[in-house]
Amino acid sequence: MWEVGTSFRLLSSGAAHPVHRTWAEQVRPRVAAAGLDRGWLAELVPPAGYVADFVNPAPTGPAPTLQCELAGILAAPADRVRRDLDRLARERGGRGPRARALYADPAARLPRVVEEVETYWEVALAPYWARIRTALDADVFHRARQVAEHGTARLFNDLHPSVSWDDNELRLTRGRRVLSRPTAGAGLLLIPSAFTGPGVLTRVGPPEPPQLAYPARGVGALWEPRPLARTDAVAAVLGRSRTRLLTELETPASTTELAHRTGLSAAGVSQHLTALRAAGLVSAHRAGRSVLYARTSVADALLAAAGRPAALPAAGRAGAAGSAR
């Protein structure tokens, strides 16, 4: 949900983001076509300022699923929802029609919120999730290694320019208030994010642990085209048409778009995509009346491996060396 909220806010801003411009140009028209730019999320996740905390439940583990976090939203107590909406109204100068309906009957309206989040996820994030998740996982691995090799102080002091650790105290240079351990909730959750922007974001809602979201390492290169080596070896196994479709799915696309790009018939593209999806090389995501297809991390690994020179067996290497001598 951190990625849902921060990515939706980025789209709402209308800005041509220097890092996420490619993604935004693809996604913004789909979001508008689905009416998501004027729905529940538009009132609960404003372009700036406070975001209702109940739409961002504390993660229950290192890799929560969307369904797990949506269940957390549905389970939000009515008084918690109303308290968050009161704060949102104070900061925005009033409530929109959906926020008023949600305030009146949280139990009846929260399923509508969750339904819209699921739609947004399918349109804006699911087709790109393999790439985003790889960047987030790499950041977690790096931070864990930092702690293991150098300790917690190195982790915090390297996290972000606005974050520092000194004398058993964590400081945020632009923090608005002082938080003590008894009032902040137990623990601290660090949330690497692709869409937070240049700064860090915090969420404090005791008794849940405070959360600190920060830009993940490598996000600057997230949407750069990934170089593909020669695909002859893959084509020999999958066939040239299916290999061509995989290379075209550097960015998610519909059957019609792929047919236009490749010159294949729409029926042929559909048949090939069905086979690639069954093999776990392609995923499908509903976007309004069309379906977007995306290359999976398995396909990325396959194409990357095909471009690396094959290592000779040990005996072959020894024989080659002997011949040279």
CSV table of C-alpha atoms in Angstrom, one decimal:
chain,number,residue,atom,x,y,z
A,1,MET,CA,0.0,0.0,0.0
A,2,TRP,CA,3.0,2.4,0.4
A,3,GLU,CA,3.6,1.9,-3.4
A,4,VAL,CA,-0.1,2.4,-4.1
A,5,GLY,CA,-0.3,5.6,-2.2
A,6,THR,CA,2.9,7.2,-3.3
A,7,SER,CA,2.5,6.2,-7.0
A,8,PHE,CA,-1.1,7.5,-7.0
A,9,ARG,CA,0.1,10.8,-5.5
A,10,LEU,CA,2.8,11.1,-8.1
A,11,LEU,CA,0.2,10.6,-10.9
A,12,SER,CA,-2.2,13.1,-9.3
A,13,SER,CA,0.5,15.8,-9.2
A,14,GLY,CA,0.5,15.9,-13.0
A,15,ALA,CA,4.2,16.5,-13.0
A,16,ALA,CA,6.6,15.0,-15.5
A,17,HIS,CA,8.7,13.2,-13.0
A,18,PRO,CA,12.4,12.9,-14.0
A,19,VAL,CA,12.6,9.3,-12.9
A,20,HIS,CA,9.1,7.9,-13.4
A,21,ARG,CA,8.2,9.8,-16.5
A,22,THR,CA,8.1,6.7,-18.7
A,23,TRP,CA,5.9,4.9,-16.3
A,24,ALA,CA,3.6,7.8,-15.7
A,25,GLU,CA,3.1,8.5,-19.4
A,26,GLN,CA,1.9,4.9,-19.9
A,27,VAL,CA,-0.2,4.7,-16.8
A,28,ARG,CA,-1.9,8.1,-16.5
A,29,PRO,CA,-4.2,7.6,-19.4
A,30,ARG,CA,-5.3,4.2,-18.1
A,31,VAL,CA,-6.0,5.7,-14.7
A,32,ALA,CA,-8.1,8.5,-16.2
A,33,ALA,CA,-10.0,6.1,-18.4
A,34,ALA,CA,-10.9,4.0,-15.4
A,35,GLY,CA,-12.1,7.1,-13.5
A,36,LEU,CA,-9.6,6.5,-10.8
A,37,ASP,CA,-8.4,10.1,-10.8
A,38,ARG,CA,-11.8,11.2,-9.4
A,39,GLY,CA,-12.7,8.2,-7.1
A,40,TRP,CA,-12.1,7.1,-3.6
A,41,LEU,CA,-8.3,7.3,-3.8
A,42,ALA,CA,-8.5,10.8,-5.1
A,43,GLU,CA,-10.1,11.9,-1.8
A,44,LEU,CA,-8.1,9.7,0.6
A,45,VAL,CA,-4.7,10.3,-1.0
A,46,PRO,CA,-4.4,14.0,-1.8
A,47,PRO,CA,-1.5,15.3,-4.0
A,48,ALA,CA,0.2,16.7,-0.9
A,49,GLY,CA,0.0,16.5,2.9
A,50,TYR,CA,-1.6,13.9,5.1
A,51,VAL,CA,-2.8,10.6,3.8
A,52,ALA,CA,-5.5,8.7,5.8
A,53,ASP,CA,-3.5,6.2,7.8
A,54,PHE,CA,-6.1,3.4,7.7
A,55,VAL,CA,-5.4,2.9,3.9
A,56,ASN,CA,-1.8,2.2,4.8
A,57,PRO,CA,-1.8,-0.6,7.4
A,58,ALA,CA,1.4,-1.8,9.0
A,59,PRO,CA,3.0,-4.6,7.0
A,60,THR,CA,2.7,-8.0,8.7
A,61,GLY,CA,5.9,-9.3,7.3
A,62,PRO,CA,8.8,-8.5,5.0
A,63,ALA,CA,6.8,-9.2,1.8
A,64,PRO,CA,3.1,-8.8,2.4
A,65,THR,CA,0.7,-9.5,-0.4
A,66,LEU,CA,-1.8,-6.9,-1.7
A,67,GLN,CA,-4.7,-9.1,-0.4
A,68,CYS,CA,-3.1,-9.2,3.1
A,69,GLU,CA,-2.9,-5.4,3.2
A,70,LEU,CA,-6.4,-5.0,1.8
A,71,ALA,CA,-7.7,-7.2,4.5
A,72,GLY,CA,-6.1,-4.8,7.0
A,73,ILE,CA,-8.0,-1.9,5.5
A,74,LEU,CA,-11.3,-3.8,5.7
A,75,ALA,CA,-10.6,-4.6,9.4
A,76,ALA,CA,-10.0,-1.0,10.3
A,77,PRO,CA,-12.3,0.0,13.3
A,78,ALA,CA,-14.9,2.6,12.5
A,79,ASP,CA,-13.6,5.0,15.1
A,80,ARG,CA,-10.1,4.8,13.6
A,81,VAL,CA,-11.5,5.5,10.1
A,82,ARG,CA,-13.4,8.5,11.4
A,83,ARG,CA,-10.4,9.9,13.3
A,84,ASP,CA,-8.3,9.7,10.2
A,85,LEU,CA,-11.0,11.4,8.1
A,86,ASP,CA,-11.3,14.1,10.7
A,87,ARG,CA,-7.6,14.9,10.4
A,88,LEU,CA,-7.8,14.7,6.6
A,89,ALA,CA,-10.7,17.2,6.6
A,90,ARG,CA,-8.9,19.6,8.9
A,91,GLU,CA,-5.9,19.7,6.6
A,92,ARG,CA,-7.9,19.9,3.3
A,93,GLY,CA,-10.5,22.2,4.5
A,94,GLY,CA,-13.5,19.8,4.3
A,95,ARG,CA,-14.6,16.4,3.0
A,96,GLY,CA,-15.5,15.3,-0.5
A,97,PRO,CA,-18.7,13.3,-1.1
A,98,ARG,CA,-17.0,9.9,-0.9
A,99,ALA,CA,-15.2,10.8,2.3
A,100,ARG,CA,-18.6,11.9,3.8
A,101,ALA,CA,-20.2,8.6,2.8
A,102,LEU,CA,-17.3,6.7,4.3
A,103,TYR,CA,-17.5,8.7,7.5
A,104,ALA,CA,-21.2,7.9,7.9
A,105,ASP,CA,-20.8,4.2,7.4
A,106,PRO,CA,-17.2,2.8,7.3
A,107,ALA,CA,-18.2,-0.8,7.3
A,108,ALA,CA,-20.4,-0.4,4.2
A,109,ARG,CA,-18.0,1.8,2.2
A,110,LEU,CA,-14.6,0.2,3.0
A,111,PRO,CA,-15.2,-2.6,0.5
A,112,ARG,CA,-15.7,0.0,-2.2
A,113,VAL,CA,-12.3,1.6,-1.3
A,114,VAL,CA,-10.7,-1.8,-1.5
A,115,GLU,CA,-12.3,-2.6,-4.8
A,116,GLU,CA,-10.9,0.6,-6.3
A,117,VAL,CA,-7.4,-0.1,-4.9
A,118,GLU,CA,-7.5,-3.5,-6.6
A,119,THR,CA,-8.4,-1.8,-9.9
A,120,TYR,CA,-5.7,0.7,-9.5
A,121,TRP,CA,-3.2,-2.0,-8.7
A,122,GLU,CA,-4.0,-3.9,-11.9
A,123,VAL,CA,-3.8,-0.8,-14.1
A,124,ALA,CA,-0.8,0.9,-12.6
A,125,LEU,CA,1.4,-1.4,-10.7
A,126,ALA,CA,0.8,-5.1,-11.3
A,127,PRO,CA,2.2,-5.1,-14.9
A,128,TYR,CA,5.4,-3.5,-13.6
A,129,TRP,CA,5.6,-5.2,-10.2
A,130,ALA,CA,8.3,-7.8,-11.1
A,131,ARG,CA,10.7,-4.9,-12.0
A,132,ILE,CA,9.7,-2.8,-8.9
A,133,ARG,CA,9.9,-5.7,-6.5
A,134,THR,CA,13.4,-6.6,-7.8
A,135,ALA,CA,14.6,-3.1,-6.9
A,136,LEU,CA,12.9,-3.2,-3.4
A,137,ASP,CA,14.3,-6.7,-2.6
A,138,ALA,CA,17.8,-5.5,-3.7
A,139,ASP,CA,17.6,-2.6,-1.3
A,140,VAL,CA,16.5,-4.8,1.6
A,141,PHE,CA,19.4,-7.2,0.9
A,142,HIS,CA,21.8,-4.3,0.9
A,143,ARG,CA,20.5,-2.9,4.2
A,144,ALA,CA,20.5,-6.3,5.9
A,145,ARG,CA,24.1,-6.7,4.9
A,146,GLN,CA,25.0,-3.3,6.2
A,147,VAL,CA,23.6,-4.1,9.6
A,148,ALA,CA,25.4,-7.5,9.7
A,149,GLU,CA,28.8,-6.1,8.8
A,150,HIS,CA,28.7,-2.6,10.3
A,151,GLY,CA,25.9,-2.2,12.7
A,152,THR,CA,22.7,-0.2,13.0
A,153,ALA,CA,24.4,3.2,13.0
A,154,ARG,CA,25.8,2.6,9.5
A,155,LEU,CA,22.4,1.6,8.3
A,156,PHE,CA,20.6,4.7,9.5
A,157,ASN,CA,23.4,7.2,8.6
A,158,ASP,CA,23.4,5.8,5.0
A,159,LEU,CA,19.7,5.6,4.6
A,160,HIS,CA,18.9,9.2,3.5
A,161,PRO,CA,20.6,12.6,4.0
A,162,SER,CA,17.7,13.7,6.3
A,163,VAL,CA,18.1,10.7,8.6
A,164,SER,CA,20.9,10.4,11.2
A,165,TRP,CA,21.7,8.2,14.2
A,166,ASP,CA,23.7,9.6,17.1
A,167,ASP,CA,23.9,8.9,20.8
A,168,ASN,CA,21.1,6.3,20.6
A,169,GLU,CA,18.8,8.8,19.0
A,170,LEU,CA,17.3,8.7,15.5
A,171,ARG,CA,16.8,12.2,14.0
A,172,LEU,CA,14.9,13.4,10.9
A,173,THR,CA,16.0,16.9,10.0
A,174,ARG,CA,12.5,17.9,8.9
A,175,GLY,CA,10.6,16.0,11.6
A,176,ARG,CA,7.6,18.0,12.9
A,177,ARG,CA,7.5,16.5,16.4
A,178,VAL,CA,9.6,14.6,19.0
A,179,LEU,CA,8.7,10.9,19.4
A,180,SER,CA,9.7,8.9,22.4
A,181,ARG,CA,9.7,5.1,22.6
A,182,PRO,CA,6.7,5.0,25.0
A,183,THR,CA,4.5,7.1,22.7
A,184,ALA,CA,5.6,6.0,19.2
A,185,GLY,CA,4.8,2.3,19.4
A,186,ALA,CA,7.2,-0.7,19.6
A,187,GLY,CA,9.9,-1.2,16.9
A,188,LEU,CA,10.5,0.6,13.7
A,189,LEU,CA,9.6,-0.5,10.2
A,190,LEU,CA,11.9,0.7,7.3
A,191,ILE,CA,10.0,0.7,4.0
A,192,PRO,CA,12.0,1.0,0.8
A,193,SER,CA,9.9,2.6,-1.9
A,194,ALA,CA,10.0,3.3,-5.6
A,195,PHE,CA,7.7,6.3,-5.5
A,196,THR,CA,8.3,8.3,-2.3
A,197,GLY,CA,10.2,11.0,-4.2
A,198,PRO,CA,13.5,12.5,-3.0
A,199,GLY,CA,12.4,12.7,0.7
A,200,VAL,CA,11.3,10.3,3.4
A,201,LEU,CA,7.8,9.8,4.6
A,202,THR,CA,6.7,8.7,8.1
A,203,ARG,CA,3.6,7.1,9.6
A,204,VAL,CA,3.0,7.0,13.3
A,205,GLY,CA,-0.1,5.2,14.7
A,206,PRO,CA,0.4,3.5,18.0
A,207,PRO,CA,0.2,0.7,19.0
A,208,GLU,CA,1.5,-0.2,15.5
A,209,PRO,CA,5.3,0.4,15.1
A,210,PRO,CA,6.2,3.7,13.4
A,211,GLN,CA,7.1,3.4,9.7
A,212,LEU,CA,9.7,5.3,7.8
A,213,ALA,CA,9.6,5.0,4.0
A,214,TYR,CA,12.6,6.1,2.0
A,215,PRO,CA,13.7,6.0,-1.7
A,216,ALA,CA,15.1,2.5,-2.5
A,217,ARG,CA,18.6,2.3,-4.0
A,218,GLY,CA,18.6,1.9,-7.8
A,219,VAL,CA,15.2,3.6,-8.4
A,220,GLY,CA,16.9,6.1,-10.7
A,221,ALA,CA,17.5,3.4,-13.2
A,222,LEU,CA,14.2,1.6,-12.7
A,223,TRP,CA,12.7,2.4,-16.1
A,224,GLU,CA,15.8,2.4,-18.2
A,225,PRO,CA,15.6,-0.1,-21.0
A,226,ARG,CA,17.3,-3.3,-20.1
A,227,PRO,CA,19.8,-4.3,-22.8
A,228,LEU,CA,18.9,-7.7,-24.4
A,229,ALA,CA,21.7,-9.8,-25.8
A,230,ARG,CA,21.2,-12.0,-28.8
A,231,THR,CA,18.1,-14.1,-28.5
A,232,ASP,CA,19.0,-16.9,-31.0
A,233,ALA,CA,19.4,-19.5,-28.3
A,234,VAL,CA,16.0,-18.6,-26.8
A,235,ALA,CA,14.3,-18.6,-30.2
A,236,ALA,CA,15.7,-22.1,-30.9
A,237,VAL,CA,13.6,-23.3,-27.9
A,238,LEU,CA,10.6,-21.0,-27.9
A,239,GLY,CA,10.4,-20.1,-31.5
A,240,ARG,CA,11.1,-16.7,-33.1
A,241,SER,CA,7.6,-15.3,-32.7
A,242,ARG,CA,7.3,-16.0,-29.0
A,243,THR,CA,10.8,-14.7,-28.4
A,244,ARG,CA,10.0,-11.6,-30.3
A,245,LEU,CA,6.9,-11.1,-28.2
A,246,LEU,CA,9.0,-11.4,-25.0
A,247,THR,CA,11.5,-8.8,-26.3
A,248,GLU,CA,8.6,-6.5,-27.1
A,249,LEU,CA,7.3,-6.8,-23.6
A,250,GLU,CA,10.0,-4.5,-22.2
A,251,THR,CA,7.0,-2.4,-21.4
A,252,PRO,CA,3.5,-3.9,-20.8
A,253,ALA,CA,1.3,-4.0,-23.9
A,254,SER,CA,-2.1,-5.4,-25.1
A,255,THR,CA,-2.6,-8.0,-27.8
A,256,THR,CA,-3.5,-5.3,-30.3
A,257,GLU,CA,-0.4,-3.3,-29.6
A,258,LEU,CA,1.8,-6.3,-29.9
A,259,ALA,CA,0.2,-7.3,-33.2
A,260,HIS,CA,0.8,-3.8,-34.5
A,261,ARG,CA,4.5,-3.8,-33.5
A,262,THR,CA,5.4,-7.3,-34.7
A,263,GLY,CA,3.2,-7.7,-37.8
A,264,LEU,CA,1.7,-10.9,-36.4
A,265,SER,CA,-2.0,-11.4,-36.5
A,266,ALA,CA,-4.0,-10.6,-33.3
A,267,ALA,CA,-5.1,-14.3,-33.1
A,268,GLY,CA,-1.5,-15.5,-33.4
A,269,VAL,CA,-0.3,-13.1,-30.7
A,270,SER,CA,-3.1,-14.2,-28.4
A,271,GLN,CA,-2.2,-17.9,-29.0
A,272,HIS,CA,1.5,-17.3,-28.3
A,273,LEU,CA,0.7,-15.2,-25.2
A,274,THR,CA,-1.5,-18.0,-23.8
A,275,ALA,CA,1.4,-20.4,-24.1
A,276,LEU,CA,3.9,-18.0,-22.6
A,277,ARG,CA,1.6,-17.3,-19.7
A,278,ALA,CA,1.2,-21.0,-19.1
A,279,ALA,CA,5.0,-21.3,-18.9
A,280,GLY,CA,5.2,-18.5,-16.4
A,281,LEU,CA,7.0,-16.1,-18.8
A,282,VAL,CA,4.2,-13.6,-19.1
A,283,SER,CA,1.5,-12.3,-16.8
A,284,ALA,CA,-1.8,-10.8,-17.7
A,285,HIS,CA,-3.5,-7.8,-16.0
A,286,ARG,CA,-7.0,-6.4,-16.6
A,287,ALA,CA,-7.0,-2.7,-17.6
A,288,GLY,CA,-10.6,-1.6,-18.4
A,289,ARG,CA,-11.8,-3.5,-21.5
A,290,SER,CA,-8.3,-4.6,-22.5
A,291,VAL,CA,-5.7,-6.9,-21.0
A,292,LEU,CA,-2.1,-5.8,-20.5
A,293,TYR,CA,0.6,-8.5,-20.8
A,294,ALA,CA,3.9,-8.1,-19.0
A,295,ARG,CA,7.2,-10.0,-19.0
A,296,THR,CA,7.8,-11.8,-15.7
A,297,SER,CA,11.1,-12.0,-13.8
A,298,VAL,CA,11.5,-15.6,-15.0
A,299,ALA,CA,11.4,-14.3,-18.6
A,300,ASP,CA,13.9,-11.5,-17.7
A,301,ALA,CA,16.3,-14.1,-16.3
A,302,LEU,CA,15.9,-16.4,-19.3
A,303,LEU,CA,16.7,-13.6,-21.8
A,304,ALA,CA,19.7,-12.4,-19.7
A,305,ALA,CA,21.1,-15.9,-19.3
A,306,ALA,CA,20.8,-16.6,-23.0
A,307,GLY,CA,23.1,-13.6,-23.6
A,308,ARG,CA,25.9,-14.8,-21.4
A,309,PRO,CA,28.7,-16.9,-22.9
A,310,ALA,CA,28.3,-20.6,-22.0
A,311,ALA,CA,31.0,-22.0,-19.8
A,312,LEU,CA,32.8,-25.0,-21.1
A,313,PRO,CA,32.7,-28.2,-19.1
A,314,ALA,CA,35.7,-28.8,-16.9
A,315,ALA,CA,37.1,-31.6,-19.1
A,316,GLY,CA,36.6,-29.4,-22.2
A,317,ARG,CA,38.6,-26.6,-20.6
A,318,ALA,CA,41.4,-28.9,-19.7
A,319,GLY,CA,41.6,-30.4,-23.2
A,320,ALA,CA,41.6,-26.9,-24.8
A,321,ALA,CA,44.5,-25.9,-22.5
A,322,GLY,CA,46.4,-29.0,-23.3
A,323,SER,CA,46.1,-28.3,-27.0
A,324,ALA,CA,47.3,-24.8,-26.6
A,325,ARG,CA,50.4,-26.0,-24.8
